[in-house]
Coordinates of C-alpha atoms and ligand atoms in Angstrom, one line a residue:
M571 CA 2.8 81.8 38.0
G572 CA 5.5 80.1 40.1
N573 CA 9.2 79.4 40.1
F574 CA 11.4 78.8 37.1
I575 CA 12.2 75.1 36.7
F576 CA 15.3 74.2 34.8
H577 CA 15.7 70.5 33.8
G578 CA 13.5 69.4 36.7
C579 CA 15.1 71.7 39.4
D580 CA 13.4 74.7 41.0
T581 CA 16.0 77.4 40.3
T582 CA 15.1 79.5 43.4
E583 CA 15.8 76.4 45.5
L584 CA 19.2 76.0 43.8
A585 CA 19.9 79.6 44.5
R586 CA 19.1 79.2 48.2
E587 CA 20.9 75.9 48.6
F588 CA 24.1 76.7 46.6
G589 CA 24.2 80.5 46.8
T590 CA 24.5 83.0 43.9
P591 CA 25.9 83.8 41.5
L592 CA 25.7 80.2 40.3
Y593 CA 26.3 78.5 37.1
V594 CA 23.8 75.7 36.5
V595 CA 24.3 73.1 33.7
S596 CA 22.2 70.3 32.6
E597 CA 24.3 67.2 31.9
D598 CA 21.3 65.6 30.2
E599 CA 21.0 68.5 27.8
I600 CA 24.8 68.4 27.0
T601 CA 24.5 64.7 26.3
D602 CA 21.5 65.1 24.1
R603 CA 23.2 67.8 22.1
I604 CA 26.3 65.7 21.7
R605 CA 24.1 62.8 20.5
T606 CA 22.3 65.1 18.0
V607 CA 25.7 66.2 16.6
K608 CA 26.9 62.6 16.4
S609 CA 23.7 61.4 14.7
C610 CA 24.1 63.8 11.9
F611 CA 27.8 63.5 11.5
D612 CA 29.9 60.7 13.1
E613 CA 27.1 58.1 12.8
K614 CA 25.7 59.2 9.5
Y615 CA 28.8 59.4 7.4
E616 CA 31.9 57.3 7.2
R617 CA 35.2 58.7 8.6
C618 CA 33.7 61.7 10.3
R619 CA 34.5 62.6 13.9
T620 CA 33.3 65.3 16.3
H621 CA 35.7 67.1 18.6
F622 CA 34.5 69.3 21.4
A623 CA 36.1 72.8 21.5
S624 CA 37.1 72.7 25.2
K625 CA 37.6 76.5 25.3
A626 CA 33.8 76.8 25.4
F627 CA 33.5 74.9 28.8
L628 CA 36.0 72.7 30.4
T629 CA 35.6 70.9 33.7
R630 CA 36.3 67.4 35.0
D631 CA 32.7 66.5 34.6
M632 CA 32.6 67.8 31.1
L633 CA 35.6 65.7 30.2
R634 CA 33.9 62.6 31.7
I635 CA 30.8 63.2 29.6
L636 CA 33.0 63.6 26.5
M637 CA 34.8 60.4 27.2
D638 CA 31.6 58.5 27.8
E639 CA 30.2 59.8 24.5
G640 CA 33.4 59.1 22.6
L641 CA 34.1 62.6 21.4
G642 CA 37.5 64.1 20.5
L643 CA 38.8 67.2 22.2
D644 CA 40.3 70.4 21.0
V645 CA 42.7 72.1 23.4
V646 CA 44.3 75.5 22.9
S647 CA 46.6 75.8 25.8
G648 CA 48.8 73.9 28.2
G649 CA 46.2 74.4 30.9
E650 CA 43.4 72.8 28.9
L651 CA 45.8 69.9 28.0
Y652 CA 46.7 69.5 31.6
L653 CA 43.1 69.0 32.6
A654 CA 42.6 66.5 29.8
R655 CA 45.8 64.6 31.0
R656 CA 44.7 64.6 34.6
M657 CA 41.4 62.9 33.5
N658 CA 43.3 60.5 31.2
F659 CA 41.4 61.7 28.2
P660 CA 42.5 59.4 25.2
V661 CA 45.5 61.2 23.8
E662 CA 45.0 60.2 20.2
R663 CA 41.7 62.1 20.2
I664 CA 43.2 65.4 21.3
A665 CA 44.0 68.1 18.8
F666 CA 46.3 70.9 20.1
H667 CA 45.3 74.2 18.5
G668 CA 46.7 77.7 19.1
N669 CA 48.3 80.5 17.0
S670 CA 51.1 81.1 19.5
K671 CA 52.1 77.9 21.3
T672 CA 54.9 78.2 23.7
V673 CA 57.9 75.9 23.7
R674 CA 56.7 74.4 26.9
E675 CA 53.2 73.8 25.5
I676 CA 54.6 72.0 22.4
S677 CA 56.8 69.9 24.6
E678 CA 53.9 69.0 26.8
G679 CA 51.9 68.0 23.7
L680 CA 54.8 65.9 22.4
E681 CA 55.4 64.2 25.7
Y682 CA 51.8 63.4 26.1
G683 CA 51.6 62.4 22.5
V684 CA 48.6 64.4 21.3
G685 CA 46.8 63.1 18.2
K686 CA 47.5 66.2 16.2
F687 CA 48.9 69.7 16.4
V688 CA 46.9 72.3 14.4
C689 CA 49.6 74.7 13.2
D690 CA 49.3 78.3 12.4
S691 CA 52.6 79.1 10.7
L692 CA 55.5 77.5 8.9
G693 CA 57.8 78.6 11.8
E694 CA 55.6 76.6 14.2
I695 CA 55.8 73.5 12.0
S696 CA 59.6 73.6 11.8
L697 CA 59.8 74.2 15.6
I698 CA 57.6 71.1 16.2
D699 CA 59.7 69.2 13.7
E700 CA 62.9 70.1 15.6
M701 CA 61.4 69.4 19.0
A702 CA 59.8 66.1 17.9
R703 CA 63.3 65.0 16.7
A704 CA 64.6 65.7 20.2
H705 CA 61.8 63.7 21.6
D706 CA 62.4 60.9 19.0
V707 CA 58.7 61.0 17.9
R708 CA 56.8 62.0 14.7
A709 CA 54.1 64.6 15.2
N710 CA 50.9 64.7 13.2
I711 CA 50.1 68.1 11.9
L712 CA 47.1 69.9 10.4
I713 CA 47.8 73.3 8.9
R714 CA 45.3 76.0 9.7
V715 CA 44.1 77.8 6.6
N716 CA 42.5 81.2 6.4
P717 CA 39.9 80.7 3.7
G718 CA 39.5 84.4 3.4
V719 CA 35.7 84.4 3.8
E720 CA 34.0 86.5 6.4
G721 CA 30.9 85.2 8.2
N722 CA 28.2 87.4 9.6
T723 CA 29.0 87.6 13.3
H724 CA 30.5 90.0 15.8
R725 CA 33.9 91.1 14.5
H726 CA 35.7 89.7 17.6
M727 CA 34.2 86.3 16.8
L728 CA 35.5 86.2 13.2
T729 CA 38.5 84.0 12.7
S730 CA 38.7 84.2 8.9
G731 CA 39.2 86.9 6.4
G732 CA 41.5 89.8 5.9
R733 CA 42.0 91.0 9.5
T734 CA 42.3 87.8 11.3
K735 CA 45.5 86.6 13.0
F736 CA 44.6 83.0 12.4
G737 CA 45.8 80.7 9.6
L738 CA 47.8 80.8 6.4
S739 CA 46.3 81.8 3.0
P740 CA 45.9 78.9 0.6
E741 CA 48.7 80.4 -1.5
A742 CA 51.1 80.5 1.5
V743 CA 50.1 76.9 2.4
K744 CA 51.0 75.7 -1.1
N745 CA 54.3 77.5 -1.0
A746 CA 55.1 76.0 2.4
M747 CA 54.1 72.4 1.5
P748 CA 57.3 71.2 -0.2
A749 CA 59.4 72.3 2.8
C750 CA 56.9 70.7 5.2
M751 CA 56.8 67.5 3.3
K752 CA 60.6 67.2 3.7
M753 CA 60.6 67.5 7.5
A754 CA 61.4 64.1 9.0
N755 CA 59.6 64.4 12.3
V756 CA 56.3 65.8 11.3
S757 CA 53.7 64.3 9.1
I758 CA 51.2 66.7 7.6
S759 CA 47.8 65.0 7.6
G760 CA 45.7 67.8 6.2
F761 CA 44.1 71.1 6.7
H762 CA 41.9 72.9 9.2
F763 CA 39.7 76.0 9.0
H764 CA 37.4 77.7 11.4
V765 CA 35.4 80.6 9.9
G766 CA 34.1 82.1 13.1
S767 CA 31.7 81.7 15.9
Q768 CA 27.9 82.1 16.5
L769 CA 27.0 81.9 12.8
M770 CA 23.4 81.7 11.9
D771 CA 23.6 79.9 8.5
A772 CA 26.0 77.8 6.6
S773 CA 27.0 80.3 3.8
A774 CA 30.5 81.1 5.3
H775 CA 31.2 77.5 6.2
L776 CA 30.3 76.4 2.6
A777 CA 32.4 79.1 1.0
A778 CA 35.3 78.0 3.2
V779 CA 34.8 74.3 2.4
D780 CA 35.0 75.3 -1.3
V781 CA 38.3 77.1 -0.8
L782 CA 39.8 74.2 1.2
L783 CA 38.6 71.6 -1.3
E784 CA 40.3 73.6 -4.1
L785 CA 43.4 73.8 -2.0
I786 CA 43.3 70.0 -1.5
R787 CA 43.0 69.5 -5.2
E788 CA 45.8 71.9 -6.1
A789 CA 48.1 70.6 -3.4
R790 CA 47.6 67.2 -4.9
S791 CA 48.2 68.1 -8.5
E792 CA 50.9 70.8 -8.0
V793 CA 53.0 69.5 -5.1
G794 CA 51.9 65.9 -4.8
F795 CA 50.5 66.3 -1.3
E796 CA 47.6 64.0 -0.4
A797 CA 45.5 65.5 2.4
W798 CA 43.6 62.8 4.3
I799 CA 42.0 65.0 6.9
L800 CA 39.9 68.1 6.6
D801 CA 38.9 69.8 9.8
M802 CA 36.0 72.2 9.3
G803 CA 35.9 73.9 12.7
G804 CA 32.9 74.8 14.8
G805 CA 30.9 78.0 14.9
F806 CA 27.3 76.7 14.7
G807 CA 25.1 79.4 16.3
V808 CA 22.6 79.1 19.1
P809 CA 19.6 81.2 20.0
Y810 CA 20.4 83.6 22.8
T811 CA 17.2 85.5 22.3
A812 CA 14.0 84.9 20.3
S813 CA 15.5 87.0 17.5
D814 CA 18.4 84.7 16.9
R815 CA 17.3 82.1 14.5
P816 CA 20.2 79.7 13.6
I817 CA 19.5 77.0 11.0
P818 CA 19.4 73.5 12.6
I819 CA 22.8 71.9 13.2
E820 CA 22.2 69.3 10.5
G821 CA 21.9 72.2 8.0
F822 CA 25.5 73.2 8.7
I823 CA 26.9 69.7 8.9
G824 CA 25.0 67.9 6.2
A825 CA 25.6 70.7 3.7
M826 CA 29.4 70.6 4.3
V827 CA 29.7 66.9 4.0
K828 CA 27.6 66.9 0.8
R829 CA 29.8 69.6 -0.7
A830 CA 33.0 67.6 0.1
E831 CA 31.6 64.4 -1.3
E832 CA 30.4 66.0 -4.5
F833 CA 33.7 67.8 -5.1
C834 CA 35.8 64.7 -4.4
A835 CA 33.6 62.5 -6.6
L836 CA 33.9 65.1 -9.4
N837 CA 37.6 65.4 -9.1
G838 CA 38.4 61.8 -8.6
I839 CA 39.8 62.4 -5.1
K840 CA 39.2 60.2 -2.1
R841 CA 37.2 62.3 0.3
P842 CA 39.4 63.2 3.3
D843 CA 38.3 62.2 6.8
L844 CA 36.2 65.0 8.2
I845 CA 36.3 66.6 11.6
I846 CA 34.0 69.2 13.2
E847 CA 34.7 71.0 16.4
P848 CA 31.6 72.6 17.9
G849 CA 31.8 74.2 21.3
R850 CA 28.9 76.6 21.8
Y851 CA 26.3 74.4 20.2
I852 CA 26.9 71.6 22.7
V853 CA 27.1 73.7 25.9
G854 CA 25.5 77.1 25.3
P855 CA 21.8 76.3 25.8
S856 CA 22.7 73.7 28.4
G857 CA 23.6 76.3 31.0
I858 CA 22.1 79.2 32.9
T859 CA 23.4 81.6 35.5
L860 CA 21.5 82.5 38.7
Y861 CA 21.9 85.9 40.4
T862 CA 20.3 87.6 43.4
V863 CA 19.1 91.1 43.0
C864 CA 21.0 93.3 45.5
S865 CA 19.8 96.8 44.6
V866 CA 17.0 98.4 42.6
K867 CA 17.2 101.9 41.4
E868 CA 14.8 103.9 39.2
V869 CA 16.4 106.5 36.9
P870 CA 13.3 108.4 35.8
G871 CA 13.0 108.4 32.0
V872 CA 15.9 106.1 31.6
T873 CA 15.5 102.6 33.1
L874 CA 15.1 100.6 36.3
Y875 CA 18.4 99.2 37.3
A876 CA 18.4 95.9 39.0
G877 CA 21.9 95.4 40.4
V878 CA 22.9 91.7 40.8
D879 CA 25.6 89.9 42.7
G880 CA 27.6 88.9 39.6
G881 CA 28.2 90.3 36.1
Y882 CA 31.4 90.9 34.2
P883 CA 33.5 88.4 36.2
D884 CA 31.2 85.5 35.5
N885 CA 30.1 86.7 32.0
P886 CA 32.4 89.2 30.2
R887 CA 30.6 88.5 26.9
P888 CA 28.2 91.5 26.9
A889 CA 31.2 93.8 27.4
L890 CA 33.4 92.1 24.9
Y891 CA 30.9 91.3 22.1
E892 CA 27.8 93.3 22.9
A893 CA 26.3 89.9 23.5
V894 CA 22.5 90.0 24.3
Y895 CA 20.9 87.5 26.6
D896 CA 17.4 86.6 27.7
A897 CA 16.4 86.3 31.4
V898 CA 13.6 85.5 33.7
V899 CA 12.8 86.4 37.3
A900 CA 13.0 82.9 38.7
N901 CA 10.7 83.5 41.6
K902 CA 8.1 85.4 39.5
Y903 CA 8.1 83.1 36.5
G904 CA 5.1 83.7 34.2
E905 CA 4.1 87.0 35.9
P906 CA 3.4 89.8 33.4
A907 CA 6.7 91.3 32.1
D908 CA 5.6 94.9 32.2
R909 CA 8.7 96.7 33.4
K910 CA 11.7 97.7 31.4
V911 CA 14.7 96.7 33.5
T912 CA 18.5 96.9 33.0
I913 CA 20.2 94.1 34.8
A914 CA 23.5 95.7 36.0
G915 CA 26.6 93.8 37.1
K916 CA 28.3 94.6 40.3
C917 CA 31.8 95.7 39.0
C918 CA 33.2 99.2 38.9
E919 CA 32.9 99.2 35.2
S920 CA 30.3 101.1 33.2
G921 CA 30.3 98.3 30.6
D922 CA 29.3 95.8 33.2
I923 CA 25.7 95.5 32.2
V924 CA 24.3 91.9 32.0
I925 CA 21.2 92.8 30.0
R926 CA 20.0 96.2 28.9
D927 CA 16.3 97.1 28.7
I928 CA 14.7 93.7 29.1
A929 CA 11.0 93.4 29.9
L930 CA 10.5 91.7 33.3
P931 CA 8.0 91.6 36.0
P932 CA 8.5 94.2 38.7
V933 CA 11.9 93.4 40.3
E934 CA 12.7 93.7 44.0
R935 CA 15.7 93.2 46.1
G936 CA 16.2 89.5 46.9
D937 CA 14.6 88.3 43.6
V938 CA 16.5 85.6 41.8
I939 CA 17.3 86.3 38.1
A940 CA 18.1 83.5 35.8
V941 CA 20.1 84.5 32.7
L942 CA 19.6 81.9 30.0
C943 CA 22.0 80.2 27.5
T944 CA 25.1 80.9 29.5
G945 CA 26.7 77.5 29.1
A946 CA 29.4 78.5 26.6
Y947 CA 32.2 80.9 27.1
N948 CA 30.9 82.1 30.5
Y949 CA 32.6 79.9 33.0
S950 CA 35.5 79.4 30.7
M951 CA 36.0 83.2 30.4
A952 CA 35.3 84.0 34.1
N953 CA 37.8 86.2 35.8
N954 CA 38.5 87.7 39.2
Y955 CA 38.0 91.4 38.4
N956 CA 37.3 93.3 41.6
K957 CA 38.7 90.2 43.3
T958 CA 35.4 88.5 42.7
P959 CA 35.5 84.7 43.3
I960 CA 34.5 82.5 40.4
P961 CA 31.0 81.0 41.0
A962 CA 30.3 77.4 41.6
I963 CA 28.8 75.1 38.9
V964 CA 25.9 72.9 39.8
A965 CA 25.3 70.1 37.4
I966 CA 21.9 68.5 37.0
K967 CA 21.5 64.9 35.9
D968 CA 18.1 63.1 35.9
G969 CA 16.6 66.1 37.9
C970 CA 19.2 65.8 40.7
P971 CA 21.5 68.8 41.3
R972 CA 25.1 68.4 42.6
I973 CA 28.2 70.6 42.9
S974 CA 30.4 70.0 39.8
V975 CA 32.8 72.8 40.5
R976 CA 32.9 74.5 43.9
R977 CA 32.9 78.2 44.4
Q978 CA 36.3 79.9 44.6
T979 CA 37.1 81.2 48.1
Y980 CA 38.5 84.6 49.2
A981 CA 41.5 82.7 50.5
E982 CA 42.2 81.4 47.0
L983 CA 42.3 85.0 45.7
Y984 CA 45.0 85.7 48.2
A985 CA 46.9 82.4 47.9
C986 CA 49.1 83.3 44.8
D987 CA 50.6 86.4 46.4
P988 CA 53.7 85.3 48.3
P989 CA 54.1 87.0 51.7
P990 CA 56.5 90.0 51.4
D991 CA 59.4 88.4 53.2
S992 CA 59.2 84.9 51.6
K993 CA 61.8 83.6 49.1
A994 CA 59.2 82.9 46.4
P995 CA 60.3 80.6 43.6
S996 CA 60.8 82.6 40.4
V997 CA 59.1 79.9 38.2
Q998 CA 55.7 78.6 39.3
A999 CA 55.4 74.8 39.2
V1000 CA 52.1 73.5 37.9
Ligands
LIG1113 N1 37.5 75.5 16.6 C1 38.3 76.6 16.7 C2 39.6 76.5 16.0 C3 37.9 77.7 17.3 O1 38.8 78.8 17.3 C4 36.7 77.8 17.9 C5 36.2 79.0 18.6 C6 35.9 76.6 17.9 C7 36.3 75.5 17.2 C8 34.5 76.5 18.6 O2 33.7 77.5 18.1 P1 32.1 77.4 18.5 O3 31.5 76.2 18.0 O4 32.1 77.4 20.0 O5 31.5 78.7 18.0 N2 34.8 83.8 23.3 C9 33.9 83.9 22.2 C10 34.0 82.8 21.2 C11 35.4 82.6 20.7 C12 35.5 81.4 19.9 C13 36.8 81.2 19.4 N3 37.0 80.0 18.7 C14 32.5 84.0 22.7 O6 32.3 84.1 23.9 O7 31.5 84.1 21.9

């Protein structure tokens, strides 16, 4: 019985000192997880490099950790690239993804000199070629391939298969290669795939690797294209609740590398350099969210609602993906969980339920609830619905908490609206 301790910090004290809702991340856990990935990929095999998918969690502190640990970075927007630039992230280690890059984003990527553009269509490749000519540079390109396999995950987290907007089929890639190879200001370095997110085993990844290796073989023999990079995406699942049982990360990574090495040896091809781009695996379990219970309401025969001071704005995942989380009452840690409780978010939105029907100790107003495994795609997908300010992030290192990102203020919610009589500029400068 006592308070819930997260990486050496009493979470009820964090709630009192920094306020709620509050994101809490352990920098030690993030670093450990990065090192685990590196030890079974970058350091274990030659010519293998890990990129972090910044869409999962991007702050200045996160960029600093990634630079310290020597990882690469995937960005998917001008905004993500901007943060990386501001922190002087090594440009050659940045890959610029996105299925619908704007002209402005491409030009920012070219000006900064990103290591690679990951392209989603032939039109995008010719646009980059044209724009690179104007910048008098040559851009490195990976072509995103839709391997056609469907992993077992929520349909909104699938990024391969018949209904996805991402990538080109292997056939379309082969048809496009001769034209791409003639373009003077782009250099096609290889292929990319990402099957989907929050996958529990390696079957979809391995099926995709097989498709891509076959494409590499055929592109070589049919159009004389030598792929020297294969980017195998991310998607490695984490346990949100006790019923999620993902295979260990080395099970995904080792199996994919082995498959590539065997195929290449058999076909007399030099194994391409390999890249992986995990997001969730690195940050998901490294973070939690603290809330204060504001209201408790029993609906007889249905559930006990515990309304908290956050919800959809800091975590839209339950509403978007029916995501299920685990939680504890931080100030009643270890007490018998003998009540069925629904943790309700505070927004005017029926779908704003943080966790439905979870067993907790009796919950009262003022209790602190810690929702676990919220480090990935929570802060990065946070929004201002109901004009809710985005929570602060407290980072813990060696048991010491400090503000990593401060809480948004009400004044900032107001700041973008020009006063009615002002001559507001029509284009916003960054
Ligand atoms: N690489 C590419 C090209 C991706 O599209 C993604 C995720 C990743 C890497 C990283 O995947 P991870 O290792 O984190 O699974 N908002 C959703 C997840 C969308 C992920 C989209 N792409 C969520 O909250 O679950």
